[in-house]
Amino acid sequence: MAKEEQDKILNEVTESEYKYGFVTDIENDDIGKGLNEDIIRMISAKKKEPKFMLDFRLKAYRHWKTMKMPEWAYLKIPEIDYQDIIYYSAPKQKAKLESMDDVDPEIRATFDKLGIPLDEQKILANVAVDVVMDSSSVKTTFKEALAEKGIIFCSFSEAVQDHPDLIQEYMGTVVPIQDNFFAALNSAVFSDGSFVYIPKGVRCPMELSTYFRINAENTGQFERTLIVCEEESYVSYLEGCTAPMRDENQLHAAIVEIIVKDNAEVKYSTVQNWYPGDKNGKGGIYNFVTKRGICEGVNSKLMWAQVETGSAVTWKYPSTILKGDGSSSEFYSVAVTNNYQQADTGTKMIHIGNNTKSTIISKGISAGKSNNSYRGLVKVVKNCEGARNFSQCDSLLLGDKCGAHTFPYLEIGNPSAKVEHEATTSKIGEDQIFYCNQRGINTEDAIGLIVNGYAKEVINKMPMEFAVEAQKLLQISLEGSVG
Amino acid sequence: MLSIKNLHVSIEGKDILKGINLDVKPGEVHAIMGPNGAGKSTLASVLAGRDLYNVTEGEVIFQGKDLLDMEPEDRAKEGIFLGFQYPIEIPGVSTVNFMKTAVNEHRKYKGLDPLSASDFLKLMREKKALVEIDSKLTNRSVNEGFSGGEKKKNEIFQMAMLEPKLAVLDETDSGLDIDALRVVANGVNKLKTRDNATIVITHYQRLLDYIVPDVVHVLYNGRIVKTAGKELALELEEKGYDWIKEENGK
Ligand SMILES: Nc1ncnc2c1ncn2[C@@H]1O[C@H](COP(=O)(O)OP(=O)(O)OP(=O)(O)O)[C@@H](O)[C@H]1O
Ligand SMILES: [Mg+2]
């Protein structure tokens, strides 16, 4: 990476409070707190959804009511009152917008502060941006260019209106409503999200990116993303988010479903920077995410790359079902926890097809009084011949009040499988910092250097622009954690 | 350039330096010798600003400034370089990136713009040649998996890159093979000017055949107990430290 960028990143380290913490003043169209069938009907009605959608939601809700919040994760989560949450809110907008000039200046200013590249330069940089502010899609760019290739990239709500057949065919096929507590909740109340459809033989000519942002007070976010890649197609999808500073804990339960057909390839990259709470562990987002893809076709590929620095609580295991023969999946992750943050993250690789291959590279960084756990499952079913997995789980500790934990699970049902697991734990030593100091590098920059060096393998898998942002986030989120 | 007056240093309540006095002028080479545990590395670390140690008394003035008042990184940028007795490994951080950051921090301190990528690589090439260090080493992470001698060589390479005013080389010669010793010593000699100074800490007079000191000090039990010309090193080589210990009441 260029020196200028590096410098810029290093300079940003001087700000020690959560950089993106501010609240935009936008009128909200709420439906009040609480959750029951009437509320779900109201959400569905407000979104003018077809009947199949309402039925899906109600079925999910009825199932959710029978479920209990999971307790197996290495997390301490305060009781969540699900009746004390507003399940729908959308920023008030006038008519449909034609161009950027029509976007609410408040919203635009917010995005500018965040550095979200909705402007001309970004478009020139060949990125179409679908911005989700709270629950409603605010603006979609480049749709036409994509449409020419038959690519669909729109908000989930739009897709429900315009492509109900596709939604009906694929929604809930990778993450069924009864999958887990948070998946059921999301399926009942999800507000919006993104839909991507890449037709057969099409390589998506640009990175598709979506920025999510929590805005309204007390509003849980229930995003839903569905990506369908037909045979021989390719897409790289970027998801990134930052959230405003606030005191009350907020619930976030998203679902991502990805379907990859014969010889198709999907790259899904995430920079997650929800508000982590303050230095004393007050506030912060609770992030319970179900991300799963299925490599349905032969030789299909799915790559997950993620940099996780935010949230008070993170519960997240992007997973791949390797169903097609010869399909492969890679999982690259950096998860940072500082202060009182807790993260229980990892992946699941389920080998079903013959000669399927998976790679897991997980890098945990813990600082302050935080706890960082890796939880990963590699499963090879009985009839799967020639499966291969390589897992590497590294932990880096800053200071001695934080924790790093590794929970690898192996379920190998076929003797032909080759599975390798490596794990290391290291510490940033005072002597390393002093060595840097002695060469003229201050402590914050030294930590930045060391941490980015440690995470390099993962960062290198991120698309360029995300890599830059990711490096910034790593350093910013570890500010003040040593010395 | 450097003036140490009555420096007392302790660690965990234990006194290690017990009143060091030392003056170093530009252009000079000082050698510090002394038995194991005498406090040589402690002195070097204190000059560099390691906060493990408590300075209980005394002062250190470097180029007119109170050195003990400065952060370690500022001391470095003021021109103090410590060649570590045990250089530290920093896995994952490439030597190139490390040196680029360091060099540009030094430049920023002097009000200069950062070097462009091509200028930086040119500087690297030049200094690599000077200390005859292999690109195979500089292409790796800082000191990671380096042999003992390679680490020492890398210290001199970094010194060449940063062009310090005062270099304190803590046993840079130990662990070097005979050829490497000559190369490293040549490097140090080539970097010498009338304006900079070097303190070499060593156990072996052999190094001082190459890097010829103006003054040799013997540090014993936290004090400088003898100071003389370069012939003192020969005498120590011959007689060991017993006579020093005796003179200073074991
Ligand atoms: N971190 C520490 N904790 C406790 N004692 C220490 C520490 N560092 C140094 N010492 C003690 O201080 C004394 C001086 O150590 P120092 O490393 O300065 O010796 P030295 O002269 O460099 O020896 P050598 O020739 O073996 O390198 C020794 O007795 C050592 O054990
Ligand atoms: Mg020593």
PDB file of C-alpha atoms in Angstrom, chain B:
ATOM      1  CA  MET B   1      27.506  16.226  22.476  1.00  0.00           C
ATOM      2  CA  LEU B   2      26.629  13.852  25.314  1.00  0.00           C
ATOM      3  CA  SER B   3      27.216  14.620  28.924  1.00  0.00           C
ATOM      4  CA  ILE B   4      26.266  12.168  31.644  1.00  0.00           C
ATOM      5  CA  LYS B   5      26.593  13.419  35.189  1.00  0.00           C
ATOM      6  CA  ASN B   6      26.332  11.295  38.315  1.00  0.00           C
ATOM      7  CA  LEU B   7      23.748   8.980  36.800  1.00  0.00           C
ATOM      8  CA  HIS B   8      22.102   6.597  39.239  1.00  0.00           C
ATOM      9  CA  VAL B   9      19.683   3.975  37.966  1.00  0.00           C
ATOM     10  CA  SER B  10      17.753   1.256  39.728  1.00  0.00           C
ATOM     11  CA  ILE B  11      15.410  -1.488  38.740  1.00  0.00           C
ATOM     12  CA  GLU B  12      12.935  -3.027  41.134  1.00  0.00           C
ATOM     13  CA  GLY B  13      14.644  -1.261  43.992  1.00  0.00           C
ATOM     14  CA  LYS B  14      18.041  -2.658  43.057  1.00  0.00           C
ATOM     15  CA  ASP B  15      20.747  -0.095  42.268  1.00  0.00           C
ATOM     16  CA  ILE B  16      22.481  -0.891  39.007  1.00  0.00           C
ATOM     17  CA  LEU B  17      24.186   2.302  37.934  1.00  0.00           C
ATOM     18  CA  LYS B  18      25.785   4.095  40.822  1.00  0.00           C
ATOM     19  CA  GLY B  19      27.021   7.419  39.584  1.00  0.00           C
ATOM     20  CA  ILE B  20      28.116   7.318  35.961  1.00  0.00           C
ATOM     21  CA  ASN B  21      29.999  10.262  34.506  1.00  0.00           C
ATOM     22  CA  LEU B  22      30.757  10.330  30.818  1.00  0.00           C
ATOM     23  CA  ASP B  23      31.442  12.975  28.207  1.00  0.00           C
ATOM     24  CA  VAL B  24      31.368  12.261  24.514  1.00  0.00           C
ATOM     25  CA  LYS B  25      32.357  14.849  21.919  1.00  0.00           C
ATOM     26  CA  PRO B  26      31.495  14.880  18.214  1.00  0.00           C
ATOM     27  CA  GLY B  27      33.831  12.721  16.158  1.00  0.00           C
ATOM     28  CA  GLU B  28      34.822  10.513  19.074  1.00  0.00           C
ATOM     29  CA  VAL B  29      34.619   6.777  19.487  1.00  0.00           C
ATOM     30  CA  HIS B  30      34.283   5.503  23.035  1.00  0.00           C
ATOM     31  CA  ALA B  31      34.527   1.876  23.997  1.00  0.00           C
ATOM     32  CA  ILE B  32      32.870   0.575  27.135  1.00  0.00           C
ATOM     33  CA  MET B  33      34.067  -2.740  28.470  1.00  0.00           C
ATOM     34  CA  GLY B  34      33.369  -4.534  31.691  1.00  0.00           C
ATOM     35  CA  PRO B  35      32.368  -7.870  33.160  1.00  0.00           C
ATOM     36  CA  ASN B  36      28.946  -9.441  32.734  1.00  0.00           C
ATOM     37  CA  GLY B  37      26.246  -7.745  34.735  1.00  0.00           C
ATOM     38  CA  ALA B  38      28.278  -4.570  35.232  1.00  0.00           C
ATOM     39  CA  GLY B  39      25.482  -2.368  33.874  1.00  0.00           C
ATOM     40  CA  LYS B  40      26.625  -1.692  30.297  1.00  0.00           C
ATOM     41  CA  SER B  41      23.328  -2.592  28.647  1.00  0.00           C
ATOM     42  CA  THR B  42      21.470  -0.784  31.378  1.00  0.00           C
ATOM     43  CA  LEU B  43      23.335   2.393  30.544  1.00  0.00           C
ATOM     44  CA  ALA B  44      22.574   1.955  26.854  1.00  0.00           C
ATOM     45  CA  SER B  45      18.877   1.318  27.538  1.00  0.00           C
ATOM     46  CA  VAL B  46      18.587   4.325  29.816  1.00  0.00           C
ATOM     47  CA  LEU B  47      20.088   6.542  27.127  1.00  0.00           C
ATOM     48  CA  ALA B  48      17.526   5.189  24.675  1.00  0.00           C
ATOM     49  CA  GLY B  49      14.676   5.786  27.126  1.00  0.00           C
ATOM     50  CA  ARG B  50      13.554   2.331  28.182  1.00  0.00           C
ATOM     51  CA  ASP B  51      11.064   2.992  30.974  1.00  0.00           C
ATOM     52  CA  LEU B  52      11.777  -0.228  32.851  1.00  0.00           C
ATOM     53  CA  TYR B  53      14.559   1.584  34.629  1.00  0.00           C
ATOM     54  CA  ASN B  54      14.275   4.297  37.250  1.00  0.00           C
ATOM     55  CA  VAL B  55      16.710   7.147  37.112  1.00  0.00           C
ATOM     56  CA  THR B  56      17.111   8.099  40.756  1.00  0.00           C
ATOM     57  CA  GLU B  57      19.780  10.753  40.411  1.00  0.00           C
ATOM     58  CA  GLY B  58      21.878  12.600  37.892  1.00  0.00           C
ATOM     59  CA  GLU B  59      21.384  14.170  34.477  1.00  0.00           C
ATOM     60  CA  VAL B  60      22.015  13.458  30.841  1.00  0.00           C
ATOM     61  CA  ILE B  61      22.396  16.314  28.402  1.00  0.00           C
ATOM     62  CA  PHE B  62      22.411  15.524  24.712  1.00  0.00           C
ATOM     63  CA  GLN B  63      23.180  18.378  22.324  1.00  0.00           C
ATOM     64  CA  GLY B  64      22.087  20.882  24.922  1.00  0.00           C
ATOM     65  CA  LYS B  65      18.794  19.137  25.675  1.00  0.00           C
ATOM     66  CA  ASP B  66      17.715  17.214  28.736  1.00  0.00           C
ATOM     67  CA  LEU B  67      17.624  13.726  27.327  1.00  0.00           C
ATOM     68  CA  LEU B  68      15.880  12.137  30.299  1.00  0.00           C
ATOM     69  CA  ASP B  69      12.895  14.383  29.681  1.00  0.00           C
ATOM     70  CA  MET B  70      12.250  13.032  26.199  1.00  0.00           C
ATOM     71  CA  GLU B  71      10.152  10.167  24.897  1.00  0.00           C
ATOM     72  CA  PRO B  72      12.181   7.309  23.405  1.00  0.00           C
ATOM     73  CA  GLU B  73      10.967   8.088  19.865  1.00  0.00           C
ATOM     74  CA  ASP B  74      12.019  11.707  20.237  1.00  0.00           C
ATOM     75  CA  ARG B  75      15.460  10.703  21.482  1.00  0.00           C
ATOM     76  CA  ALA B  76      15.737   8.543  18.378  1.00  0.00           C
ATOM     77  CA  LYS B  77      14.759  11.452  16.174  1.00  0.00           C
ATOM     78  CA  GLU B  78      17.194  13.719  18.000  1.00  0.00           C
ATOM     79  CA  GLY B  79      19.832  11.314  16.753  1.00  0.00           C
ATOM     80  CA  ILE B  80      20.341   8.577  19.318  1.00  0.00           C
ATOM     81  CA  PHE B  81      20.573   5.086  17.916  1.00  0.00           C
ATOM     82  CA  LEU B  82      20.786   1.952  19.992  1.00  0.00           C
ATOM     83  CA  GLY B  83      22.185  -1.175  18.423  1.00  0.00           C
ATOM     84  CA  PHE B  84      20.484  -3.776  20.609  1.00  0.00           C
ATOM     85  CA  GLN B  85      22.442  -6.543  22.273  1.00  0.00           C
ATOM     86  CA  TYR B  86      19.413  -8.728  21.566  1.00  0.00           C
ATOM     87  CA  PRO B  87      17.528  -7.287  18.575  1.00  0.00           C
ATOM     88  CA  ILE B  88      13.771  -7.836  18.701  1.00  0.00           C
ATOM     89  CA  GLU B  89      11.763  -9.806  16.163  1.00  0.00           C
ATOM     90  CA  ILE B  90       8.628  -8.184  14.773  1.00  0.00           C
ATOM     91  CA  PRO B  91       6.760 -10.853  12.824  1.00  0.00           C
ATOM     92  CA  GLY B  92       4.556  -9.699   9.968  1.00  0.00           C
ATOM     93  CA  VAL B  93       6.178  -6.259   9.665  1.00  0.00           C
ATOM     94  CA  SER B  94       8.384  -6.106   6.603  1.00  0.00           C
ATOM     95  CA  THR B  95      11.803  -4.558   7.020  1.00  0.00           C
ATOM     96  CA  VAL B  96      11.018  -2.236   4.119  1.00  0.00           C
ATOM     97  CA  ASN B  97       7.821  -0.954   5.700  1.00  0.00           C
ATOM     98  CA  PHE B  98       9.482  -0.662   9.094  1.00  0.00           C
ATOM     99  CA  MET B  99      12.426   1.325   7.791  1.00  0.00           C
ATOM    100  CA  LYS B 100      10.240   3.487   5.584  1.00  0.00           C
ATOM    101  CA  THR B 101       8.122   4.430   8.573  1.00  0.00           C
ATOM    102  CA  ALA B 102      11.204   5.091  10.687  1.00  0.00           C
ATOM    103  CA  VAL B 103      13.033   7.134   8.047  1.00  0.00           C
ATOM    104  CA  ASN B 104       9.979   9.243   7.333  1.00  0.00           C
ATOM    105  CA  GLU B 105       9.343   9.851  11.020  1.00  0.00           C
ATOM    106  CA  HIS B 106      12.900  11.153  11.274  1.00  0.00           C
ATOM    107  CA  ARG B 107      12.324  13.352   8.236  1.00  0.00           C
ATOM    108  CA  LYS B 108       9.056  14.687   9.586  1.00  0.00           C
ATOM    109  CA  TYR B 109      10.833  15.636  12.812  1.00  0.00           C
ATOM    110  CA  LYS B 110      13.300  17.660  10.771  1.00  0.00           C
ATOM    111  CA  GLY B 111      10.524  19.278   8.779  1.00  0.00           C
ATOM    112  CA  LEU B 112      11.275  17.330   5.604  1.00  0.00           C
ATOM    113  CA  ASP B 113       8.768  15.708   3.274  1.00  0.00           C
ATOM    114  CA  PRO B 114       8.525  11.942   3.273  1.00  0.00           C
ATOM    115  CA  LEU B 115      10.723  10.183   0.738  1.00  0.00           C
ATOM    116  CA  SER B 116       9.053   9.027  -2.435  1.00  0.00           C
ATOM    117  CA  ALA B 117       8.942   5.283  -2.953  1.00  0.00           C
ATOM    118  CA  SER B 118      11.717   5.399  -5.534  1.00  0.00           C
ATOM    119  CA  ASP B 119      13.980   7.639  -3.442  1.00  0.00           C
ATOM    120  CA  PHE B 120      13.438   5.366  -0.505  1.00  0.00           C
ATOM    121  CA  LEU B 121      14.355   2.278  -2.470  1.00  0.00           C
ATOM    122  CA  LYS B 122      17.434   4.027  -3.749  1.00  0.00           C
ATOM    123  CA  LEU B 123      18.479   4.843  -0.195  1.00  0.00           C
ATOM    124  CA  MET B 124      17.871   1.236   0.809  1.00  0.00           C
ATOM    125  CA  ARG B 125      20.019  -0.028  -2.026  1.00  0.00           C
ATOM    126  CA  GLU B 126      22.851   2.319  -1.177  1.00  0.00           C
ATOM    127  CA  LYS B 127      22.880   1.407   2.514  1.00  0.00           C
ATOM    128  CA  LYS B 128      22.499  -2.276   1.852  1.00  0.00           C
ATOM    129  CA  ALA B 129      25.658  -2.119  -0.221  1.00  0.00           C
ATOM    130  CA  LEU B 130      27.445  -0.209   2.506  1.00  0.00           C
ATOM    131  CA  VAL B 131      26.861  -2.869   5.138  1.00  0.00           C
ATOM    132  CA  GLU B 132      26.838  -5.722   2.614  1.00  0.00           C
ATOM    133  CA  ILE B 133      23.490  -7.025   3.789  1.00  0.00           C
ATOM    134  CA  ASP B 134      21.604  -9.416   1.543  1.00  0.00           C
ATOM    135  CA  SER B 135      18.222  -8.442   0.088  1.00  0.00           C
ATOM    136  CA  LYS B 136      17.042 -11.853   1.212  1.00  0.00           C
ATOM    137  CA  LEU B 137      17.189 -10.471   4.744  1.00  0.00           C
ATOM    138  CA  THR B 138      15.717  -7.047   4.128  1.00  0.00           C
ATOM    139  CA  ASN B 139      12.833  -8.629   2.236  1.00  0.00           C
ATOM    140  CA  ARG B 140      11.765 -10.503   5.347  1.00  0.00           C
ATOM    141  CA  SER B 141       9.900  -9.404   8.440  1.00  0.00           C
ATOM    142  CA  VAL B 142      12.004  -7.428  10.903  1.00  0.00           C
ATOM    143  CA  ASN B 143      14.548  -9.853  12.423  1.00  0.00           C
ATOM    144  CA  GLU B 144      12.065 -12.716  12.209  1.00  0.00           C
ATOM    145  CA  GLY B 145      13.951 -15.972  12.183  1.00  0.00           C
ATOM    146  CA  PHE B 146      17.268 -14.177  11.597  1.00  0.00           C
ATOM    147  CA  SER B 147      20.374 -15.844  12.941  1.00  0.00           C
ATOM    148  CA  GLY B 148      22.212 -14.075  15.738  1.00  0.00           C
ATOM    149  CA  GLY B 149      24.781 -12.610  13.364  1.00  0.00           C
ATOM    150  CA  GLU B 150      22.138 -11.584  10.827  1.00  0.00           C
ATOM    151  CA  LYS B 151      20.301  -9.663  13.500  1.00  0.00           C
ATOM    152  CA  LYS B 152      23.460  -7.751  14.382  1.00  0.00           C
ATOM    153  CA  LYS B 153      24.089  -6.943  10.753  1.00  0.00           C
ATOM    154  CA  ASN B 154      20.546  -5.696  10.473  1.00  0.00           C
ATOM    155  CA  GLU B 155      21.159  -3.328  13.369  1.00  0.00           C
ATOM    156  CA  ILE B 156      24.042  -1.747  11.492  1.00  0.00           C
ATOM    157  CA  PHE B 157      21.936  -1.567   8.359  1.00  0.00           C
ATOM    158  CA  GLN B 158      19.259   0.324  10.282  1.00  0.00           C
ATOM    159  CA  MET B 159      21.913   2.589  11.727  1.00  0.00           C
ATOM    160  CA  ALA B 160      23.120   3.338   8.213  1.00  0.00           C
ATOM    161  CA  MET B 161      19.568   4.160   7.145  1.00  0.00           C
ATOM    162  CA  LEU B 162      18.941   6.521  10.053  1.00  0.00           C
ATOM    163  CA  GLU B 163      22.367   8.213  10.188  1.00  0.00           C
ATOM    164  CA  PRO B 164      22.369   8.922  13.925  1.00  0.00           C
ATOM    165  CA  LYS B 165      24.398  11.563  15.740  1.00  0.00           C
ATOM    166  CA  LEU B 166      25.228   9.173  18.520  1.00  0.00           C
ATOM    167  CA  ALA B 167      25.224   5.426  17.998  1.00  0.00           C
ATOM    168  CA  VAL B 168      25.383   3.160  21.024  1.00  0.00           C
ATOM    169  CA  LEU B 169      26.322  -0.302  19.820  1.00  0.00           C
ATOM    170  CA  ASP B 170      25.697  -2.889  22.497  1.00  0.00           C
ATOM    171  CA  GLU B 171      27.845  -5.940  21.776  1.00  0.00           C
ATOM    172  CA  THR B 172      27.201  -5.647  18.089  1.00  0.00           C
ATOM    173  CA  ASP B 173      30.270  -7.802  17.557  1.00  0.00           C
ATOM    174  CA  SER B 174      29.155 -10.827  19.526  1.00  0.00           C
ATOM    175  CA  GLY B 175      27.724 -13.512  17.325  1.00  0.00           C
ATOM    176  CA  LEU B 176      29.407 -12.227  14.188  1.00  0.00           C
ATOM    177  CA  ASP B 177      31.739 -14.450  12.209  1.00  0.00           C
ATOM    178  CA  ILE B 178      35.159 -13.073  11.291  1.00  0.00           C
ATOM    179  CA  ASP B 179      34.095 -11.778   7.877  1.00  0.00           C
ATOM    180  CA  ALA B 180      30.899 -10.282   9.191  1.00  0.00           C
ATOM    181  CA  LEU B 181      32.833  -8.581  11.969  1.00  0.00           C
ATOM    182  CA  ARG B 182      35.038  -6.862   9.419  1.00  0.00           C
ATOM    183  CA  VAL B 183      32.060  -5.891   7.272  1.00  0.00           C
ATOM    184  CA  VAL B 184      30.147  -4.478  10.217  1.00  0.00           C
ATOM    185  CA  ALA B 185      33.181  -2.601  11.515  1.00  0.00           C
ATOM    186  CA  ASN B 186      33.836  -1.204   8.047  1.00  0.00           C
ATOM    187  CA  GLY B 187      30.239  -0.099   7.892  1.00  0.00           C
ATOM    188  CA  VAL B 188      30.546   1.733  11.183  1.00  0.00           C
ATOM    189  CA  ASN B 189      33.804   3.355  10.056  1.00  0.00           C
ATOM    190  CA  LYS B 190      32.308   4.485   6.758  1.00  0.00           C
ATOM    191  CA  LEU B 191      29.413   6.091   8.597  1.00  0.00           C
ATOM    192  CA  LYS B 192      31.766   8.028  10.840  1.00  0.00           C
ATOM    193  CA  THR B 193      32.021  11.756  10.360  1.00  0.00           C
ATOM    194  CA  ARG B 194      33.434  14.607  12.345  1.00  0.00           C
ATOM    195  CA  ASP B 195      29.962  15.379  13.626  1.00  0.00           C
ATOM    196  CA  ASN B 196      28.790  12.061  14.957  1.00  0.00           C
ATOM    197  CA  ALA B 197      29.983   9.865  17.753  1.00  0.00           C
ATOM    198  CA  THR B 198      29.925   6.195  18.631  1.00  0.00           C
ATOM    199  CA  ILE B 199      29.864   4.287  21.868  1.00  0.00           C
ATOM    200  CA  VAL B 200      30.786   0.653  21.366  1.00  0.00           C
ATOM    201  CA  ILE B 201      30.073  -1.786  24.143  1.00  0.00           C
ATOM    202  CA  THR B 202      32.158  -4.912  23.706  1.00  0.00           C
ATOM    203  CA  HIS B 203      33.873  -7.751  25.452  1.00  0.00           C
ATOM    204  CA  TYR B 204      36.530  -8.256  22.803  1.00  0.00           C
ATOM    205  CA  GLN B 205      39.443  -6.125  21.905  1.00  0.00           C
ATOM    206  CA  ARG B 206      39.360  -7.676  18.423  1.00  0.00           C
ATOM    207  CA  LEU B 207      36.528  -5.333  17.393  1.00  0.00           C
ATOM    208  CA  LEU B 208      38.643  -2.408  18.507  1.00  0.00           C
ATOM    209  CA  ASP B 209      41.306  -3.380  15.974  1.00  0.00           C
ATOM    210  CA  TYR B 210      38.774  -2.381  13.365  1.00  0.00           C
ATOM    211  CA  ILE B 211      36.850   0.349  15.132  1.00  0.00           C
ATOM    212  CA  VAL B 212      39.654   2.192  16.831  1.00  0.00           C
ATOM    213  CA  PRO B 213      38.444   3.933  19.976  1.00  0.00           C
ATOM    214  CA  ASP B 214      39.684   7.273  21.237  1.00  0.00           C
ATOM    215  CA  VAL B 215      38.846   6.286  24.781  1.00  0.00           C
ATOM    216  CA  VAL B 216      38.244   3.003  26.588  1.00  0.00           C
ATOM    217  CA  HIS B 217      36.183   2.872  29.782  1.00  0.00           C
ATOM    218  CA  VAL B 218      35.774   0.037  32.180  1.00  0.00           C
ATOM    219  CA  LEU B 219      32.366  -0.188  33.740  1.00  0.00           C
ATOM    220  CA  TYR B 220      32.324  -2.257  36.881  1.00  0.00           C
ATOM    221  CA  ASN B 221      29.607  -2.640  39.448  1.00  0.00           C
ATOM    222  CA  GLY B 222      27.667   0.356  38.173  1.00  0.00           C
ATOM    223  CA  ARG B 223      30.579   2.740  38.000  1.00  0.00           C
ATOM    224  CA  ILE B 224      33.175   3.737  35.437  1.00  0.00           C
ATOM    225  CA  VAL B 225      36.283   2.684  37.308  1.00  0.00           C
ATOM    226  CA  LYS B 226      38.937   3.196  34.674  1.00  0.00           C
ATOM    227  CA  THR B 227      39.323   5.354  31.600  1.00  0.00           C
ATOM    228  CA  ALA B 228      42.327   5.275  29.297  1.00  0.00           C
ATOM    229  CA  GLY B 229      43.429   5.071  25.668  1.00  0.00           C
ATOM    230  CA  LYS B 230      42.944   2.112  23.357  1.00  0.00           C
ATOM    231  CA  GLU B 231      45.829   0.209  24.964  1.00  0.00           C
ATOM    232  CA  LEU B 232      43.561  -0.431  27.960  1.00  0.00           C
ATOM    233  CA  ALA B 233      41.576  -2.865  25.841  1.00  0.00           C
ATOM    234  CA  LEU B 234      44.725  -4.893  25.140  1.00  0.00           C
ATOM    235  CA  GLU B 235      45.587  -4.941  28.798  1.00  0.00           C
ATOM    236  CA  LEU B 236      42.110  -6.215  29.693  1.00  0.00           C
ATOM    237  CA  GLU B 237      42.322  -8.861  27.010  1.00  0.00           C
ATOM    238  CA  GLU B 238      45.519 -10.068  28.539  1.00  0.00           C
ATOM    239  CA  LYS B 239      44.777  -9.799  32.221  1.00  0.00           C
ATOM    240  CA  GLY B 240      40.999 -10.119  32.478  1.00  0.00           C
ATOM    241  CA  TYR B 241      39.010  -8.203  35.067  1.00  0.00           C
ATOM    242  CA  ASP B 242      40.385  -9.579  38.322  1.00  0.00           C
ATOM    243  CA  TRP B 243      42.817  -6.762  38.867  1.00  0.00           C
ATOM    244  CA  ILE B 244      40.062  -4.228  38.251  1.00  0.00           C
ATOM    245  CA  LYS B 245      37.829  -6.029  40.695  1.00  0.00           C
ATOM    246  CA  GLU B 246      40.606  -6.076  43.243  1.00  0.00           C
ATOM    247  CA  GLU B 247      41.417  -2.412  42.811  1.00  0.00           C
ATOM    248  CA  ASN B 248      37.759  -1.669  43.419  1.00  0.00           C
ATOM    249  CA  GLY B 249      37.339  -3.862  46.399  1.00  0.00           C
ATOM    250  CA  LYS B 250      35.326  -6.897  45.363  1.00  0.00           C
TER     251      LYS B 250
END
